[in-house]
């Protein structure tokens, strides 16, 4: 009787062990893992398998009107070509998307959906209005009698010259009408454009023998990390290729520059020089 009982207990134990034995295999493991009672390794593997699929590098994007941001995706841990993904937006008037490049169109919230291989993720896009008035140049060099048209942008959109209010610090040196500057005599004058409560200033140098006057399209630039901005140079009033000048930055950790293309690297303020 005792012998029979021991045989029965042995059989029960074997049955339990058999029921609790499960085979797992997944990408990245050299061989299948066996899950025995009390073994936690395979549970971690299952959790890892569930965490794969379609993933994004960012869940929320903050943009200002006209700005862009590129979404990066991975699938099962490998970089994914954005052109192979189906993209959609809940509001194209707030944020549009093409091949993962999101553009701020209007203020508000929109949701970007990326779909691939029966998997999808959502990215929140917040677009805010950044009121900014900019001129296409900060310094103008002219010979007496010549003219130069200053182009304005407001919130990254071109503004007609007649929309702004223009003034000059010295009409004897330079006059201005709807953004068109006319050089009158030798000297320096400051042209001011005002629009919607904001203003921008452009220095005008007038000389019969203007020589060696270097101007830049921007005197100050506000950027987000990863953004790029191209600065256009003029020399004696004529456009100068960025590669012709020598560019320097005093803080490479904040911003770098190559042939006039500034790349924002980190928070802070950097001074860019062109010679």
Coordinates of C-alpha atoms in Angstrom, one line a residue:
X1 CA 0.0 0.0 0.0
X2 CA 2.8 2.4 0.9
X3 CA 4.7 1.5 -2.3
X4 CA 1.6 2.3 -4.4
X5 CA 1.1 5.7 -2.7
X6 CA 4.7 6.6 -3.5
X7 CA 4.3 5.7 -7.1
X8 CA 1.1 7.8 -7.3
X9 CA 2.8 10.9 -5.8
X10 CA 5.7 10.5 -8.2
X11 CA 3.3 10.4 -11.2
X12 CA 1.4 13.5 -9.9
X13 CA 4.7 15.3 -9.6
X14 CA 5.7 14.4 -13.1
X15 CA 2.3 15.5 -14.4
X16 CA 2.7 18.9 -12.8
X17 CA 6.2 19.4 -14.2
X18 CA 4.9 18.5 -17.6
X19 CA 2.0 20.9 -17.4
X20 CA 4.3 23.8 -16.3
X21 CA 6.9 23.3 -19.1
X22 CA 6.4 25.9 -21.8
X23 CA 8.7 26.6 -24.8
X24 CA 9.5 30.2 -25.8
X25 CA 11.4 31.5 -28.8
X26 CA 11.8 35.1 -30.0
X27 CA 14.1 37.3 -32.0
X28 CA 17.5 37.9 -30.5
X29 CA 17.9 34.7 -28.5
X30 CA 20.4 32.1 -29.5
X31 CA 18.0 29.2 -28.7
X32 CA 14.5 28.6 -27.3
X33 CA 14.1 29.0 -23.6
X34 CA 12.3 26.5 -21.4
X35 CA 10.1 28.0 -18.7
X36 CA 10.1 25.7 -15.6
X37 CA 8.2 26.4 -12.4
X38 CA 9.9 29.4 -10.6
X39 CA 11.9 30.5 -13.7
X40 CA 11.5 34.2 -14.5
X41 CA 13.9 34.6 -17.4
X42 CA 11.3 33.7 -20.1
X43 CA 8.8 36.2 -18.6
X44 CA 11.3 39.0 -19.3
X45 CA 11.7 37.7 -22.8
X46 CA 7.9 37.9 -23.4
X47 CA 7.8 41.4 -22.0
X48 CA 10.6 42.4 -24.4
X49 CA 8.7 40.9 -27.3
X50 CA 5.7 42.9 -26.5
X51 CA 7.8 46.1 -26.2
X52 CA 9.0 45.7 -29.8
X53 CA 7.0 46.6 -33.0
X54 CA 6.5 50.2 -34.1
X55 CA 8.2 52.7 -31.9
X56 CA 8.9 56.5 -32.1
X57 CA 11.7 58.7 -30.7
X58 CA 9.3 61.3 -29.5
X59 CA 5.7 61.3 -28.2
X60 CA 5.0 65.0 -28.2
X61 CA 6.2 67.7 -30.6
X62 CA 6.1 71.5 -29.9
X63 CA 6.2 73.7 -33.0
X64 CA 5.8 77.3 -33.9
X65 CA 4.0 78.4 -37.1
X66 CA 6.0 77.4 -40.1
X67 CA 8.5 75.2 -38.3
X68 CA 9.1 71.6 -39.1
X69 CA 10.1 68.5 -37.2
X70 CA 11.0 65.0 -38.5
X71 CA 9.7 61.9 -36.7
X72 CA 12.0 58.9 -36.5
X73 CA 10.6 55.4 -36.3
X74 CA 11.9 51.9 -35.5
X75 CA 10.3 48.6 -36.1
X76 CA 11.4 45.7 -34.0
X77 CA 14.4 47.7 -33.0
X78 CA 15.5 48.6 -36.5
X79 CA 15.3 52.1 -38.2
X80 CA 12.3 52.4 -40.5
X81 CA 12.1 54.3 -43.7
X82 CA 9.4 56.9 -43.3
X83 CA 8.4 56.6 -46.9
X84 CA 7.2 53.1 -46.2
X85 CA 4.9 54.3 -43.4
X86 CA 1.3 55.5 -43.8
X87 CA 1.0 58.9 -42.2
X88 CA -2.2 60.9 -41.3
X89 CA -3.1 63.9 -39.2
X90 CA -6.3 64.8 -37.4
X91 CA -6.1 68.4 -38.6
X92 CA -4.0 69.4 -41.7
X93 CA -4.8 73.1 -40.9
X94 CA -2.9 72.8 -37.7
X95 CA -0.2 70.2 -38.6
X96 CA 0.5 68.5 -41.9
X97 CA 2.7 65.4 -42.3
X98 CA 4.6 63.9 -45.2
X99 CA 7.0 61.0 -44.9
X100 CA 7.3 61.8 -41.2
X101 CA 8.1 65.5 -41.6
X102 CA 5.6 67.5 -39.6
X103 CA 4.9 71.2 -40.4
X104 CA 3.1 73.7 -38.1
X105 CA 0.2 75.2 -40.1
X106 CA -2.0 76.8 -37.4
X107 CA -2.2 77.2 -33.7
X108 CA -3.7 74.3 -31.7
X109 CA -3.3 70.5 -31.2
X110 CA -3.3 67.8 -33.8
X111 CA -2.5 64.1 -33.6
X112 CA -0.2 62.4 -36.1
X113 CA -0.7 58.7 -36.8
X114 CA 2.0 56.4 -38.2
X115 CA 0.9 53.0 -39.4
X116 CA 3.1 50.1 -40.5
X117 CA 2.6 46.3 -40.6
X118 CA -0.7 46.3 -38.8
X119 CA 0.8 48.4 -36.0
X120 CA 0.3 52.1 -35.3
X121 CA 1.4 54.9 -32.9
X122 CA 0.2 58.4 -32.2
X123 CA 2.2 61.6 -31.8
X124 CA 0.8 64.8 -30.2
X125 CA 1.7 68.0 -32.0
X126 CA 1.3 71.4 -30.3
X127 CA 1.6 74.4 -32.6
X128 CA 2.0 77.8 -31.1
X129 CA 2.1 81.3 -32.6
X130 CA 5.5 82.9 -32.4
X131 CA 5.1 86.5 -33.4
X132 CA 8.3 87.7 -35.1
X133 CA 9.1 90.3 -37.6
X134 CA 12.3 89.8 -39.6
X135 CA 14.1 91.5 -42.5
X136 CA 16.0 89.7 -45.2
X137 CA 19.1 91.7 -44.3
X138 CA 20.5 93.7 -41.3
X139 CA 22.9 95.9 -43.3
X140 CA 22.6 97.5 -46.7
X141 CA 25.5 99.0 -48.6
X142 CA 24.6 101.3 -51.5
X143 CA 26.2 103.9 -53.8
X144 CA 24.5 107.3 -54.1
X145 CA 21.4 107.0 -56.3
X146 CA 21.0 103.2 -56.0
X147 CA 18.1 101.5 -54.5
X148 CA 17.5 98.3 -52.5
X149 CA 14.3 96.6 -51.6
X150 CA 14.1 95.2 -48.0
X151 CA 11.8 92.1 -47.7
X152 CA 10.0 91.4 -44.5
X153 CA 8.7 88.2 -43.0
X154 CA 6.2 87.9 -40.2
X155 CA 5.8 84.5 -38.6
X156 CA 7.9 83.0 -41.4
X157 CA 5.5 84.4 -44.1
X158 CA 6.5 87.0 -46.6
X159 CA 5.0 90.4 -45.8
X160 CA 4.2 93.0 -48.5
X161 CA 6.3 96.2 -48.1
X162 CA 3.1 98.3 -48.0
X163 CA 1.8 96.4 -45.0
X164 CA 4.5 97.8 -42.7
X165 CA 5.3 101.3 -41.5
X166 CA 8.7 102.5 -42.6
X167 CA 10.9 105.3 -41.3
X168 CA 14.4 106.5 -41.7
X169 CA 16.7 108.2 -39.2
X170 CA 18.1 110.6 -41.8
X171 CA 16.3 111.4 -45.1
X172 CA 19.3 113.3 -46.4
X173 CA 21.2 110.0 -46.5
X174 CA 18.6 107.4 -47.3
X175 CA 14.8 107.4 -47.8
X176 CA 12.4 104.5 -47.7
X177 CA 9.0 103.8 -49.2
X178 CA 7.2 100.4 -48.8
X179 CA 10.6 98.8 -48.2
X180 CA 12.4 100.4 -51.1
X181 CA 15.5 102.2 -49.9
X182 CA 17.0 105.0 -52.0
X183 CA 20.6 106.2 -51.3
X184 CA 20.7 110.0 -51.2
X185 CA 24.2 111.0 -50.0
X186 CA 27.2 109.6 -48.1
X187 CA 26.7 108.5 -44.6
X188 CA 24.8 106.0 -42.4
X189 CA 21.1 105.9 -41.8
X190 CA 18.9 103.4 -39.9
X191 CA 15.7 102.2 -41.5
X192 CA 13.0 101.0 -39.2
X193 CA 10.0 98.8 -40.2
X194 CA 7.0 98.3 -37.9
X195 CA 4.2 95.8 -38.1
X196 CA 1.7 94.5 -35.6
X197 CA 3.5 96.0 -32.6
X198 CA 6.9 94.7 -33.6
X199 CA 9.8 96.4 -35.3
X200 CA 13.1 95.6 -37.1
X201 CA 16.0 97.8 -38.0
X202 CA 18.3 97.8 -41.0
X203 CA 21.5 99.9 -41.2
X204 CA 22.1 101.6 -44.5
X205 CA 25.6 102.7 -45.5
X206 CA 25.9 105.1 -48.4
X207 CA 29.1 106.2 -50.1
X208 CA 30.1 107.1 -53.6
X209 CA 33.0 104.6 -53.3
X210 CA 31.5 101.8 -51.2
X211 CA 34.1 99.1 -50.8
X212 CA 34.4 96.1 -48.5
X213 CA 30.9 96.4 -46.9
X214 CA 29.8 93.0 -45.6
X215 CA 26.1 92.5 -44.7
X216 CA 24.1 89.5 -43.3
X217 CA 20.5 88.5 -43.7
X218 CA 20.0 88.1 -40.0
X219 CA 21.4 89.9 -36.9
X220 CA 19.8 87.5 -34.4
X221 CA 18.3 84.0 -34.8
X222 CA 16.2 82.0 -32.4
X223 CA 16.4 78.2 -32.9
X224 CA 15.4 74.9 -31.4
X225 CA 17.9 72.1 -30.9
X226 CA 18.5 70.3 -34.2
X227 CA 17.1 73.2 -36.3
X228 CA 19.2 74.7 -39.2
X229 CA 19.2 78.3 -40.4
X230 CA 21.0 79.6 -43.5
X231 CA 22.5 83.1 -43.3
X232 CA 22.9 85.0 -46.6
X233 CA 25.7 87.4 -47.0
X234 CA 26.1 90.5 -49.2
X235 CA 29.3 92.2 -50.2
X236 CA 29.2 95.8 -51.6
X237 CA 25.5 95.2 -52.0
X238 CA 25.8 92.0 -54.0
X239 CA 24.9 88.5 -52.8
X240 CA 27.9 86.6 -51.6
X241 CA 28.1 82.8 -51.5
X242 CA 28.5 81.4 -48.0
X243 CA 31.5 79.3 -48.9
X244 CA 33.4 82.5 -49.8
X245 CA 33.5 83.8 -46.2
X246 CA 35.2 82.4 -43.1
X247 CA 32.7 81.4 -40.5
X248 CA 33.3 81.1 -36.8
X249 CA 31.3 80.3 -33.7
X250 CA 32.3 81.0 -30.1
X251 CA 30.4 78.0 -28.7
X252 CA 30.2 74.8 -30.7
X253 CA 28.2 73.2 -28.0
X254 CA 25.4 75.7 -28.6
X255 CA 25.7 76.2 -32.4
X256 CA 28.0 75.2 -35.3
X257 CA 28.2 76.9 -38.7
X258 CA 29.4 75.7 -42.1
X259 CA 29.3 78.0 -45.1
X260 CA 26.6 80.1 -43.5
X261 CA 24.4 77.2 -42.4
X262 CA 23.9 77.3 -38.6
X263 CA 23.0 74.2 -36.7
X264 CA 21.5 74.4 -33.2
X265 CA 23.3 71.9 -30.9
X266 CA 22.2 72.8 -27.4
X267 CA 20.7 75.5 -25.1
X268 CA 22.5 78.8 -24.7
X269 CA 23.7 81.7 -26.8
X270 CA 26.4 81.6 -29.4
X271 CA 28.0 84.4 -31.5
X272 CA 28.5 83.6 -35.2
X273 CA 31.0 85.6 -37.2
X274 CA 31.6 85.9 -40.9
X275 CA 34.7 87.4 -42.3

